[in-house]
Structures are given as structure tokens and as C-alpha cells.
Short mmCIF file of C-alpha atoms in Angstrom, two decimals:
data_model
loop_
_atom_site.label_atom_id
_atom_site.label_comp_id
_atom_site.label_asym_id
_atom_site.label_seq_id
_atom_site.Cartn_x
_atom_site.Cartn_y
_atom_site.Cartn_z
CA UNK A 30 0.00 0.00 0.00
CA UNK A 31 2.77 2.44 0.89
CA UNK A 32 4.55 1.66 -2.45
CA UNK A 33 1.11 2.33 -4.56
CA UNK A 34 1.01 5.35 -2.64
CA UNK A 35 4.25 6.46 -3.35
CA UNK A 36 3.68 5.85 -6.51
CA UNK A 37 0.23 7.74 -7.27
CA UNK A 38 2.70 10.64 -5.92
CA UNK A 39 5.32 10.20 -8.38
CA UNK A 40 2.82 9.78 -11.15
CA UNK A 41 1.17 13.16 -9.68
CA UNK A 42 4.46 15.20 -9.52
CA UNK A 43 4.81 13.80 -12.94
CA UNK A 44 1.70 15.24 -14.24
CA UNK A 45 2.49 18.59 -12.42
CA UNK A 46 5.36 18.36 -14.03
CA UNK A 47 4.59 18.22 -17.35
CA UNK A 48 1.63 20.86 -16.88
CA UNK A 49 4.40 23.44 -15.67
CA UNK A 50 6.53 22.43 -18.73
CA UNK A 51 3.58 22.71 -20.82
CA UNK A 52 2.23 26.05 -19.54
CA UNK A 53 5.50 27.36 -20.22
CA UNK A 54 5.76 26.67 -24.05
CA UNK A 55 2.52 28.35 -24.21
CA UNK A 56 2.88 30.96 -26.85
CA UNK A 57 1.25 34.35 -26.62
CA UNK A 58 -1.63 35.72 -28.01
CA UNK A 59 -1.92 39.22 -30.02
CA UNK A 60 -1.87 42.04 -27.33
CA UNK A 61 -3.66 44.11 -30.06
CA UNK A 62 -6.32 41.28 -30.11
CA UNK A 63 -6.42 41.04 -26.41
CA UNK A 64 -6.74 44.89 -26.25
CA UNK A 65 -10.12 44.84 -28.82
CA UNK A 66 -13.54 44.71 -27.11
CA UNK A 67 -15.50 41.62 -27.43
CA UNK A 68 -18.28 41.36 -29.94
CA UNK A 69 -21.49 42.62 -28.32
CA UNK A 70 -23.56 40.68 -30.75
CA UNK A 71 -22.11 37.52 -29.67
CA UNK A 72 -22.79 38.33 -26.33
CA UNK A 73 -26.35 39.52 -26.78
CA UNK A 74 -26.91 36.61 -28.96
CA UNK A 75 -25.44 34.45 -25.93
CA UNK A 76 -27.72 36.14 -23.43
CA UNK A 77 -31.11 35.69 -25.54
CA UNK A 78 -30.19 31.89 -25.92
CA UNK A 79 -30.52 31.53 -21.96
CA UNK A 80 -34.10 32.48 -21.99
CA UNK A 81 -36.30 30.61 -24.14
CA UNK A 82 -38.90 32.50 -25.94
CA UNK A 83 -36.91 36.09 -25.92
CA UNK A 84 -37.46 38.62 -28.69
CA UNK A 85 -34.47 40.35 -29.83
CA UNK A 86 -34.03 44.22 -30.47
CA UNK A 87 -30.41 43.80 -30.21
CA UNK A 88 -28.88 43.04 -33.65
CA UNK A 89 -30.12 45.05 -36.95
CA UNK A 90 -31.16 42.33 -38.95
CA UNK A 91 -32.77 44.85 -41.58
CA UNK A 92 -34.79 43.08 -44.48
CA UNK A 93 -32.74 39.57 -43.98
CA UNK A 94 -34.64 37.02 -41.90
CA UNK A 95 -37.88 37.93 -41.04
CA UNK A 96 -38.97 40.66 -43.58
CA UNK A 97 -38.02 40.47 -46.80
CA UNK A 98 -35.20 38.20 -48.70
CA UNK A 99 -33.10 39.64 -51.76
CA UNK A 100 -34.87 40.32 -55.14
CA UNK A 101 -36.25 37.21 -56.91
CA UNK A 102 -34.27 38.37 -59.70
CA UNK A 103 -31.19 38.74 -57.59
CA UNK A 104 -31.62 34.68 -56.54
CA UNK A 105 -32.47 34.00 -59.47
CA UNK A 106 -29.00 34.95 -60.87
CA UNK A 107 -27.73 33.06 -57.76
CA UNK A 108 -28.89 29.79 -59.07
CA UNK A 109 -28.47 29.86 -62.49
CA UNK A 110 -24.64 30.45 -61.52
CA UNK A 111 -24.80 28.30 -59.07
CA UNK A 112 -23.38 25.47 -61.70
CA UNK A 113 -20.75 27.53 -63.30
CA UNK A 114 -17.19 26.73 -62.89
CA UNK A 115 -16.57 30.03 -62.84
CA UNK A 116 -18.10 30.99 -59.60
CA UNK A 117 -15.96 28.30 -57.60
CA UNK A 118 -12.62 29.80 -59.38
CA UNK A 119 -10.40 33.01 -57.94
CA UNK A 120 -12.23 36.50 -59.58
CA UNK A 121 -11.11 39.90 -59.56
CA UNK A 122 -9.52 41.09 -56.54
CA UNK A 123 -11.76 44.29 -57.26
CA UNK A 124 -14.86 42.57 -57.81
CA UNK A 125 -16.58 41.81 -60.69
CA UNK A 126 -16.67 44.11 -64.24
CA UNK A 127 -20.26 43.66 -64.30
CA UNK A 128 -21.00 44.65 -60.72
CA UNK A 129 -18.54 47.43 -60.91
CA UNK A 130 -20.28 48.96 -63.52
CA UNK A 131 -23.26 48.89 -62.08
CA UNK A 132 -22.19 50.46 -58.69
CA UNK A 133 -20.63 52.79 -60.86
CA UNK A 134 -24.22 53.69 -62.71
CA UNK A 135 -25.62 54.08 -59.43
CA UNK A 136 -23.77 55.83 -57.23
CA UNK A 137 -23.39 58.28 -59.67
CA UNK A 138 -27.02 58.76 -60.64
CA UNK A 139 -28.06 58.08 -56.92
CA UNK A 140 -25.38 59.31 -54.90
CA UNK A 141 -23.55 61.65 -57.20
CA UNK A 142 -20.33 59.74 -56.82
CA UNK A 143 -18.07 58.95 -59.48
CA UNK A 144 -15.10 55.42 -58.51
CA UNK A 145 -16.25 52.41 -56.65
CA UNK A 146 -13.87 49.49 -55.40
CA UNK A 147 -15.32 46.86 -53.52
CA UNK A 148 -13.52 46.88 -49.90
CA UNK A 149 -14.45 47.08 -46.21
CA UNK A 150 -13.35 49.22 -43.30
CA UNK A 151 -10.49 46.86 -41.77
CA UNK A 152 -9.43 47.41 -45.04
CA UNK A 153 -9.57 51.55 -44.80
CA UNK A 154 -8.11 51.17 -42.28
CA UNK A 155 -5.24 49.00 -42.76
CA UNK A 156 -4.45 50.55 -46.21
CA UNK A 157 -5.00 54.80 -44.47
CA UNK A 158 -3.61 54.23 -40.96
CA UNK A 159 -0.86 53.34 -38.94
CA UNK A 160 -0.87 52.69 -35.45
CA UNK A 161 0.21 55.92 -34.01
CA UNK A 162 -2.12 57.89 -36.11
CA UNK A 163 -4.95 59.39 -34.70
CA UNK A 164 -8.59 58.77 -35.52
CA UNK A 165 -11.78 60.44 -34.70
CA UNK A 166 -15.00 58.88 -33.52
CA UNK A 167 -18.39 60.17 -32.18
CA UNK A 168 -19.61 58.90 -29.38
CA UNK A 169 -21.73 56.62 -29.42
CA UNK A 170 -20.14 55.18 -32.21
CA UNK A 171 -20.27 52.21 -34.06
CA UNK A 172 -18.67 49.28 -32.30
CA UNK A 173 -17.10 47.09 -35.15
CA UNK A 174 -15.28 50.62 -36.09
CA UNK A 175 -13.41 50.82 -32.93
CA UNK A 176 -12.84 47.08 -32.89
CA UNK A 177 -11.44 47.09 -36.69
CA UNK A 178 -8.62 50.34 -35.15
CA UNK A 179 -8.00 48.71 -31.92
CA UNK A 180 -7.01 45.28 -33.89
CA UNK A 181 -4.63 46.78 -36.17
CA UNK A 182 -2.90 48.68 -32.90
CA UNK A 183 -4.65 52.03 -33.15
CA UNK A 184 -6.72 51.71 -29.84
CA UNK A 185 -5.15 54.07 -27.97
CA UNK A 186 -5.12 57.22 -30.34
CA UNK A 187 -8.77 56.88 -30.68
CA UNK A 188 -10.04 60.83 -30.31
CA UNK A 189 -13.70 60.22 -28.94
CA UNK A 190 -15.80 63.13 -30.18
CA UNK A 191 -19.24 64.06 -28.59
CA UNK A 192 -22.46 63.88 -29.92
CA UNK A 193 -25.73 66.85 -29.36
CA UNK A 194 -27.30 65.09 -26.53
CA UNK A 195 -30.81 66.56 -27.74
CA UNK A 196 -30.58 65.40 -31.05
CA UNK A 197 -27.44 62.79 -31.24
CA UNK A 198 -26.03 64.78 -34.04
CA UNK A 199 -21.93 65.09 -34.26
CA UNK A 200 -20.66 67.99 -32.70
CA UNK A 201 -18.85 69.36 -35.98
CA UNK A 202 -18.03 72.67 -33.66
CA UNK A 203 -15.51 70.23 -31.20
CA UNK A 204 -14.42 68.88 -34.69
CA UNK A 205 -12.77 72.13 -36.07
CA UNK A 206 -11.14 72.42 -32.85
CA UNK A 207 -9.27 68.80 -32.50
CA UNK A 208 -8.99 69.19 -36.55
CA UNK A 209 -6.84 73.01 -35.68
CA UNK A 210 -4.68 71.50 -32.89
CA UNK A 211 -1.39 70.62 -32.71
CA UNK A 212 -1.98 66.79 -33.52
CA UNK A 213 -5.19 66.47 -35.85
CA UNK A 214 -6.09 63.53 -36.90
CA UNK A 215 -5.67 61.69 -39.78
CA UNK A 216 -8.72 60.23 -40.08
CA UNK A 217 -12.30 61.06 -39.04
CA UNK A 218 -14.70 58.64 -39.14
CA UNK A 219 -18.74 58.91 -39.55
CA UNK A 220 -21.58 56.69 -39.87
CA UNK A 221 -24.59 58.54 -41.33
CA UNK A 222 -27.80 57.65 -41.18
CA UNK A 223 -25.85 56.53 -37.77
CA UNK A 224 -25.77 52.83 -36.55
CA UNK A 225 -26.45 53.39 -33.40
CA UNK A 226 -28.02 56.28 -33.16
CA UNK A 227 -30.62 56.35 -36.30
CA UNK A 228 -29.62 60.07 -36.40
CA UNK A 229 -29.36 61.43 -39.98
CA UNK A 230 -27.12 63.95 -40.75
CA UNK A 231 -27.91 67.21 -43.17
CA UNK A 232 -26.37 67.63 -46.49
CA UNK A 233 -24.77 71.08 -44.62
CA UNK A 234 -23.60 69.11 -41.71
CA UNK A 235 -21.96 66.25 -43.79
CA UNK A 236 -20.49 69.21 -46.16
CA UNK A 237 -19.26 71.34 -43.52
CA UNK A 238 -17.36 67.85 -42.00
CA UNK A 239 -15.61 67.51 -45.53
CA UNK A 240 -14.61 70.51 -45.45
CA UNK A 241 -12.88 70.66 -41.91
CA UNK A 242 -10.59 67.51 -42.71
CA UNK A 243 -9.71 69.16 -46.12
CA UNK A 244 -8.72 71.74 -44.62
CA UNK A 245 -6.70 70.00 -41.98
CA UNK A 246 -5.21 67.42 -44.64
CA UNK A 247 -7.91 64.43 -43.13
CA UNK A 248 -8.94 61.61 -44.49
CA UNK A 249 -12.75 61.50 -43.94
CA UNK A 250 -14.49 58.05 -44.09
CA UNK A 251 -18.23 58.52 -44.86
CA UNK A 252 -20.10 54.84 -43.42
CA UNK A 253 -23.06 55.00 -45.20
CA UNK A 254 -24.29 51.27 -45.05
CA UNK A 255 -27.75 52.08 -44.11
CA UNK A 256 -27.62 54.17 -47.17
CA UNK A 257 -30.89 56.76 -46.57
CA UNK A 258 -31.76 56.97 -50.01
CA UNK A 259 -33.72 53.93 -48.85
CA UNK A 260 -33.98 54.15 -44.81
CA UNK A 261 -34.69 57.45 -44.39
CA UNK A 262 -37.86 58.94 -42.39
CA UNK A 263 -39.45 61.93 -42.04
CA UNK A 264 -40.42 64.74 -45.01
CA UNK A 265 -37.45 66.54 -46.55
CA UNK A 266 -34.75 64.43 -44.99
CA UNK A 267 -32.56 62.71 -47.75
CA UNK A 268 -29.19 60.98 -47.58
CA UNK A 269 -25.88 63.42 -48.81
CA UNK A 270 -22.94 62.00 -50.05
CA UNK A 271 -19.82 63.94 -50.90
CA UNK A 272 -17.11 63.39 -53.59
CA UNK A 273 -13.73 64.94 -52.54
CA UNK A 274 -10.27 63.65 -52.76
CA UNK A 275 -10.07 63.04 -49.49
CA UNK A 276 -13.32 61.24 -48.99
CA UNK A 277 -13.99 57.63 -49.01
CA UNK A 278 -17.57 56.34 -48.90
CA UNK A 279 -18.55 53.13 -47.62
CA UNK A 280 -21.81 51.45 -48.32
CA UNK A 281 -23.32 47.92 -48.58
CA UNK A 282 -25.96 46.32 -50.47
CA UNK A 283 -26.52 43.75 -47.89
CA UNK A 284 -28.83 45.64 -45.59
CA UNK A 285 -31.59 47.25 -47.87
CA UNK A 286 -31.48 44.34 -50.59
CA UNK A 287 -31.80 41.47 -47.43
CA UNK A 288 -28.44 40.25 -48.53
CA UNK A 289 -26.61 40.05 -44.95
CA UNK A 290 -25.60 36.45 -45.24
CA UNK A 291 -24.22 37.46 -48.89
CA UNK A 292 -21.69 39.43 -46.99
CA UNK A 293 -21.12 42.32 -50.02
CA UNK A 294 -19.94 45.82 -49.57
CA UNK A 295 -18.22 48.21 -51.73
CA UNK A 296 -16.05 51.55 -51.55
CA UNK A 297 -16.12 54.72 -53.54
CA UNK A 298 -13.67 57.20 -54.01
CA UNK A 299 -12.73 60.01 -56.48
CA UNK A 300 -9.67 57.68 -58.38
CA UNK A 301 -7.78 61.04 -58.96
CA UNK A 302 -5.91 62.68 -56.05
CA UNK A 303 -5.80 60.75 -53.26
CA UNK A 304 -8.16 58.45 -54.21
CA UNK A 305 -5.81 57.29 -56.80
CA UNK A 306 -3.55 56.40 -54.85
CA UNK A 307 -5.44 54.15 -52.63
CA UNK A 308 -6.22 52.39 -55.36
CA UNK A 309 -3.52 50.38 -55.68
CA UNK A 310 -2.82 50.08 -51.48
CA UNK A 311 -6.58 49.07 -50.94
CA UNK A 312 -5.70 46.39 -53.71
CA UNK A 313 -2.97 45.22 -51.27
CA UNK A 314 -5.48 44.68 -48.46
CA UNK A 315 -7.83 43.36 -50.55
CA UNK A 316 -5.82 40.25 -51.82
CA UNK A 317 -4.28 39.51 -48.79
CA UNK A 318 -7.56 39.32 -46.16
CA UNK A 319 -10.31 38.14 -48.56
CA UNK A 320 -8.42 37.17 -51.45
CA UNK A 321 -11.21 38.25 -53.91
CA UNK A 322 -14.63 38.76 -52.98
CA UNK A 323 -17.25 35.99 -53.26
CA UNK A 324 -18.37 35.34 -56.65
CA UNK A 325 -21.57 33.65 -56.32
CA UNK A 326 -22.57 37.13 -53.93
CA UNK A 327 -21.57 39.42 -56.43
CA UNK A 328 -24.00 38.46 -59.08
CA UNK A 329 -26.82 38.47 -56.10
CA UNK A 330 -25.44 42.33 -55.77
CA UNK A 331 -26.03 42.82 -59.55
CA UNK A 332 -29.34 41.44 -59.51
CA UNK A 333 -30.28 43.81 -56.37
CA UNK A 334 -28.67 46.63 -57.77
CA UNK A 335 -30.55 45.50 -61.39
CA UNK A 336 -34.02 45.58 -58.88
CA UNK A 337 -33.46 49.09 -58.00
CA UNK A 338 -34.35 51.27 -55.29
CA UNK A 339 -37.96 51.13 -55.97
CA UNK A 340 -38.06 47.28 -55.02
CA UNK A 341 -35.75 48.17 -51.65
CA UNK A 342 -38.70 51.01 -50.92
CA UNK A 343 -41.58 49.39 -51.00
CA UNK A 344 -40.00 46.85 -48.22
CA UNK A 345 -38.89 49.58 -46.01
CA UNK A 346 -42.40 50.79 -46.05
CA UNK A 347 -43.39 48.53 -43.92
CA UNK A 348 -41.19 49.27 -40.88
CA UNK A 349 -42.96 52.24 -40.40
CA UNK A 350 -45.92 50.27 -37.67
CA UNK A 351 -42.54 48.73 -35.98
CA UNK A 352 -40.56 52.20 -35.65
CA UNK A 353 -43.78 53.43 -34.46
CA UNK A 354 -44.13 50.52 -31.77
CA UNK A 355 -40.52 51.00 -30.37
CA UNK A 356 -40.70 54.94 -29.82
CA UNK A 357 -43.78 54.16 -27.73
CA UNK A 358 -41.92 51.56 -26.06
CA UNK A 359 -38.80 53.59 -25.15
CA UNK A 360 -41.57 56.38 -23.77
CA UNK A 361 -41.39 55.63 -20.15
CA UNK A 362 -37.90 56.78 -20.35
CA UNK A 363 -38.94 60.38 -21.26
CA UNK A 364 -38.77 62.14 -25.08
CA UNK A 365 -36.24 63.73 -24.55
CA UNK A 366 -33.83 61.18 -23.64
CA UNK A 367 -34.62 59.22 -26.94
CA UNK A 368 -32.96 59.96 -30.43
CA UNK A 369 -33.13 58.58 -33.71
CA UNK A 370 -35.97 57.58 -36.05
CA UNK A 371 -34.71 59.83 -38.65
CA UNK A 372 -32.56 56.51 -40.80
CA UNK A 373 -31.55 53.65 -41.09
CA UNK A 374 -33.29 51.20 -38.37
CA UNK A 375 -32.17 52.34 -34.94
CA UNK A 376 -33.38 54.21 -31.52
CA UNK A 377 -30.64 54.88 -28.89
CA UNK A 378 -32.07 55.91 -25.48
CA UNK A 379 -30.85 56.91 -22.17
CA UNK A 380 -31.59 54.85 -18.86
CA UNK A 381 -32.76 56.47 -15.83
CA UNK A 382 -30.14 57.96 -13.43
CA UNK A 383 -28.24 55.12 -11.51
CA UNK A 384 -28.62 52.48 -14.41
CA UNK A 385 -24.93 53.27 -16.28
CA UNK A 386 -24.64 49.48 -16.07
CA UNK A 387 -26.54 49.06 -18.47
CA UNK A 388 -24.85 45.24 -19.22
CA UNK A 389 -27.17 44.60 -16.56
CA UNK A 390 -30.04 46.49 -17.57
CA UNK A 391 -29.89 44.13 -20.82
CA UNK A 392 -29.37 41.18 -18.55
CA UNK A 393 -32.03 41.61 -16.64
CA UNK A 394 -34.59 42.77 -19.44
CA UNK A 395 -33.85 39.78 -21.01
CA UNK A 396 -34.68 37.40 -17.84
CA UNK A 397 -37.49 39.05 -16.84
CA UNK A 398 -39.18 40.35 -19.51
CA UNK A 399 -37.53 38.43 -22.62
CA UNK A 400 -36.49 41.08 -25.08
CA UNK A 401 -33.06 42.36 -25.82
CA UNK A 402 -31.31 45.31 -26.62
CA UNK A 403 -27.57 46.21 -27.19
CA UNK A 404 -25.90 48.17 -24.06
CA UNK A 405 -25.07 51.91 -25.31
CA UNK A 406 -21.84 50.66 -23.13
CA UNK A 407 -20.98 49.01 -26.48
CA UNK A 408 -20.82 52.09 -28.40
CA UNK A 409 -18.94 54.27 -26.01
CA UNK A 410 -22.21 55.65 -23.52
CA UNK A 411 -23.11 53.77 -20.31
CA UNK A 412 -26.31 54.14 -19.05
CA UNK A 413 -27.67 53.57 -22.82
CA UNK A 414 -29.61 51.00 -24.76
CA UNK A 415 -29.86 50.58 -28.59
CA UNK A 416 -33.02 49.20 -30.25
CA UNK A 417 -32.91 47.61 -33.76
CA UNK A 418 -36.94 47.83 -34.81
CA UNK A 419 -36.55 45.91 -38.13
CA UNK A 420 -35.65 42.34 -36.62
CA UNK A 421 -39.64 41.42 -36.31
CA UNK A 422 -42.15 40.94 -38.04
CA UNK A 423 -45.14 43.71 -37.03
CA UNK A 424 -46.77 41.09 -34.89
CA UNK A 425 -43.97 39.96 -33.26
CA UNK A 426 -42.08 43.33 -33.07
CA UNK A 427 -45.45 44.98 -31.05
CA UNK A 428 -45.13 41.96 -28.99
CA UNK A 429 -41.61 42.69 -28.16
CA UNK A 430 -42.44 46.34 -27.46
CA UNK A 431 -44.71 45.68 -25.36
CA UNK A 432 -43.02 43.75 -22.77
CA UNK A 433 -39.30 46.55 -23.43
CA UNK A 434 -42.20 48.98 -22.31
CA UNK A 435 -43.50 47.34 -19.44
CA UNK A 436 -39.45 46.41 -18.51
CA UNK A 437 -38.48 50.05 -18.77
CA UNK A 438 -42.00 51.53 -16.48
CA UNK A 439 -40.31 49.06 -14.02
CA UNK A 440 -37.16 50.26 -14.28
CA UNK A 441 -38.36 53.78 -13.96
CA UNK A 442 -40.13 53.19 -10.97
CA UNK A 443 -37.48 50.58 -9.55
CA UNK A 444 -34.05 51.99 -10.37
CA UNK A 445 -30.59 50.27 -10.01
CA UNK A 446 -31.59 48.33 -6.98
CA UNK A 447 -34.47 45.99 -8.86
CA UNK A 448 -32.16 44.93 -11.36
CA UNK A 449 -29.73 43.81 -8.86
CA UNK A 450 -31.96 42.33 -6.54
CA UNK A 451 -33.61 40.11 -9.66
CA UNK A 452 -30.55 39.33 -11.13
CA UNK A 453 -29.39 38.26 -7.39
CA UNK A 454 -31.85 36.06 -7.11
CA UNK A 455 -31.86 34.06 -10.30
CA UNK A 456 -27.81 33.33 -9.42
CA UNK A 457 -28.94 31.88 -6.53
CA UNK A 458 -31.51 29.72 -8.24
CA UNK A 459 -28.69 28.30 -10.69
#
């Protein structure tokens, strides 16, 4: 017996052993990976899974799932290339001729833009920035921006402008200041209509902002996936582009045309001045990350773009009953501390005093009262919640607002100390 014994404790310093040695040819991980925030969606997405029966507000699902797929004739194209070699084989690293031509008819006759390349922001900003630049975003921004900087070592030169609290408009006044200082920026980023905010910027406003980083020598990145020219609310508001050498507009056909599994996005630039020479460093980016884009996507893109914006409008007429729905749902929180409404598919409102954990809020709106928002935490404001008000169907969706409004007159009337007692409670019933 004393022998075994002695021997379970060799075979244990053994083992100890080897996990020591192990652990210690461990190699590291990327700090500038370590140093990006974690995906909200995948934690929201997480979070609704643990409570059968939620309805999410969290992630914009626009179009894709529940309301409306791409074109028929966009599919269409989809399967009768489905069986050509071609699709399966390396394409253009700039996307296709067909496609690009397209894009090119529309954003000029749309947008007013003349040179498209098909690229994404890590790409921007791998091909614009280095990691001691500095780059400006509004608060609350968009949280796959500040992810895509922080990952390619930029984190920590992030310049965090602030938004109109009344209206959740960029404060272009704090912009000419940083833009005059002794260390502008290089780049200035803007989302417009704004995901999270659903604030639409004014041709004058988006103007005026080109003009400030001209004058600076600024790179200004225009993110205009929710492109207005379809999700845009409200008479006289209308989506403004601008075409300067320094400008680089991003937009998508994924969200109007239902196409988010398709995964297709595209850049356009002026291909003189500056523009021109991005060209060729975008081109770079472009064959190292992706390689090429997708084929089989691209010609769903040219049969979306073929559809028109007609097709896309008549969809987004229907949201209307669901925007409706979640601006009386976020009422118990007060008008005033509720913006958006005016594009793309978003309200961002603030939570009563005392609730700036609002990672909890979510949590506990989700146990509760099973529906889900994204914490304004995620975008750069505690104490906020954004709600996405195309993920339902109109049944559904005034299903979900109705229990987000009965969740929020609690939270009025509760505070900070409901939450945590709930939450409290359910940990001890796990």
C-alpha cells in the first residue's frame, strides 16, 4: 500500500510536471487582439439563448430574416450560376466588371459619386492608418469601427468626439477644434444615417465635416451602409454624399437588398488625387484578407442593384408600424432622452439615473421580460440601450415592445436596486 502510494505521488508530480513544462511553451496571443472589445452581438446573442422565448431588439437584422429576402431576380441569378465553374474559381480582386459597372451607374445617378472598389473598413483602415495615427470617432459610435482600429494597434489614439445630446447629431463645432490642434487627426470617421443612433445627418452638416478635414489634410471616411436613399424617415430628410479627394464612402448592399448572409460591400472614391492612390494600397489589403470577394454574392449584388431602389422602398415601407411601436416603447424613459428615427433602423435611449450598467439592464430585461437590446456601453455611452426595430415581423415586433415597455415603467419606478436584486436572485436559483 505504501509503495502504490508512493507511486500515485510520483505519477502526480509527474503530471504537475509536465503541466508546468507545458504552460511554459505556451505561446502568446496578439496584445492588439487582447486589447479589442469583445463582440457585443455575440454576447447579446449568448444572453437571448438563456431564456427561451426572448425577442431580440439587439442586432439590426434589416430586411434579412424575417422581412423580406433579396430580389427574386437577384436569386435568381444566384442559381443559375450556381453550376458555373466560374463561380468556384479566384475573380477579380476588385470585384466583378459587371458589378462594378453597375455600382458605378448608381452611385453616380443616386449618390452623385463617381469610382467604386469593392472593400471594407479593416481594409480603410489598414491601407489609411498606422498605429500611431490618430482617428476620430463620435460617441456613441459604431462598435465594429473601434474594434477594426483597436485590432490593427490604433486603440489608444482613438479621439472620442461628442455627440448633441438633444438630437445625437456630431458635434462638428468640437471637430474644427481637434482638426486646428497641434496633432489632428488623420482620419475622421462617420456613420450617417448613424448605426447606433438612427440620427441622420444634413447635407450642410456632412459638407461642412468635408470641409474641416480638407482643410486639416484628413482623411474623412463617410459609413453609409444604411444608405438613406432607402432608410430614411421623415419629409425633406434625404441621404448626402460627398465626392472629394479626401473622402472615401462606404456602403453595402446587404442591408436594404436582405443580402446580410451574402456578406457584399463596396467603396467609392474620387480615383484622382488621393483616391488614386489608394487604389492600388486598398488592392494590397484586398488580396491579402479576402483574397477576392465571393463570386456567387456578387452576381446576387447585380441582380439587387438591377431591382433598383424602388423594389428596396416598397420593403422599407413597412417598418414604419414597428418604428412606431418602439418609440412608444422607449416612452417611459422620457422624449427627450430618446434619439433617432430619422434613418436607417435604430433608436438609442438613455436609462434612468443610476442604471450606467446598463450590461445589466440588458441582462435583466432579457430574464425578466424576454427582449433584448444592445448596451449603449458598447458604443462608447453607459447608461444607454440601442433598439434595432426591423428584426420582427409587425406582430412579433409589437409583442416585443410591449413587454421593453413594461421592462423600462419598471425600471423607472425601480431603479438600479431591482435589477440587482432580480438578477441576485436568479444566481442563486442556478
Amino acid at each position: 500500500m505504501a509503495q502504490a502510494a508512493g507511486g500515485d505521488r510520483l505519477v502526480a508530480a509527474a503530471t504537475a510536471a509536465a503541466a508546468r513544462h507545458q504552460q511554459a511553451l505556451q505561446p502568446a496571443t496578439s496584445q492588439r487582439v487582447l486589447q479589442t472589445d469583445a463582440p457585443c452581438i455575440v454576447k447579446t446573442k449568448k444572453l437571448v439563448a438563456t431564456t427561451e422565448g426572448t425577442l431580440s431588439l439587439a442586432q439590426g437584422l434589416p430586411a434579412g430574416i424575417v422581412h423580406w429576402q433579396p430580389p427574386p431576380q437577384a436569386l435568381k441569378r444566384a442559381a443559375e450560376m450556381a453550376n458555373d465553374p466560374a463561380v468556384s474559381a479566384y475573380g477579380p480582386d476588385e470585384g466583378l466588371p459587371a458589378l462594378r459597372d453597375a455600382l458605378r451607374r448608381k452611385i453616380r445617378e443616386e449618390n452623385g459619386l463617381e469610382g467604386v472598389r469593392q472593400a471594407a473598413f479593416t481594409n480603410v483602415v489598414l491601407a489609411l492608418l498606422d498605429a500611431s495615427d490618430r482617428v476620430v470617432l463620435f460617441k456613441p459610435y459604431y462598435f465594429n469601427h473601434l474594434m477594426a482600429i483597436q485590432m490593427s494597434g490604433g486603440g489608444a489614439n482613438v479621439a472620442y468626439g461628442p455627440r448633441y445630446p438633444a438630437s445625437g447629431h456630431p458635434d462638428l463645432d468640437w471637430l474644427a477644434g481637434e482638426l486646428a490642434g497641434p496633432a489632428p487627426p488623420k482620419m475622421v470617421v462617420i456613420t450617417n444615417p448613424c448605426n447606433p443612433t438612427g440620427v441622420l445627418m444634413s447635407a450642410e452638416e456632412v459638407e461642412r465635416a468635408a470641409e474641416l478635414c480638407a482643410a486639416a489634410g484628413a482623411w474623412l471616411v463617410l459609413d453609409n451602409t444604411y444608405e438613406a436613399l432607402h432608410f430614411v424617415y421623415g419629409e425633406g430628410r434625404r441621404h448626402h454624399c460627398v465626392a472629394a479627394p479626401h473622402v472615401i464612402n462606404l456602403s453595402s448592399k446587404t442591408q436594404a437588398f436582405g443580402m446580410m448572409g451574402w456578406r457584399m460591400g463596396y467603396i467609392a472614391y474620387p480615383e484622382a488625387g488621393g483616391g488614386g492612390v489608394l487604389a492600388g494600397e486598398l488592392l494590397k489589403v484586398q488580396d491579402t484578407i479576402p483574397v477576392c470577394p465571393t463570386q456567387i454574392s456578387q452576381y446576387v449584388a447585380l441582380g439587387a442593384v438591377e431591382a433598383g431602389r424602388q423594389w428596396v422602398e416598397e420593403q422599407v415601407g413597412g417598418l414604419a408600424g414597428n418604428r412606431a411601436a418602439l418609440i412608444d416603447a422607449l416612452s417611459p424613459l422620457g422624449t427627450s432622452n430618446i434619439v433617432g428615427g430619422e434613418g436607417a433602423i435604430y433608436l438609442f435611449a438613455k436609462l434612468p439615473d443610476g442604471c450606467e450598467d446598463d450590461d445589466a439592464v440588458v441582462e435583466w430585461l432579457v430574464r425578466r421580460h424576454k427582449v433584448c437590446l444592445i448596451p449603449g456601453s458598447s458604443c462608447g455611452r453607459p447608461g444607454h440601450v440601442r433598439a434595432a426595430y426591423a428584426n420582427l415581423k409587425p406582430q412579433l415586433c409589437a409583442e416585443a415592445a410591449a413587454r421593453l415597455k413594461a421592462g423600462l415603467r419598471e425600471l423607472v419606478e425601480g431603479g438600479m436596486p431591482a435589477v440587482r436584486s432580480f438578477l441576485e436572485q436568479q444566481q442563486q436559483l442556478q
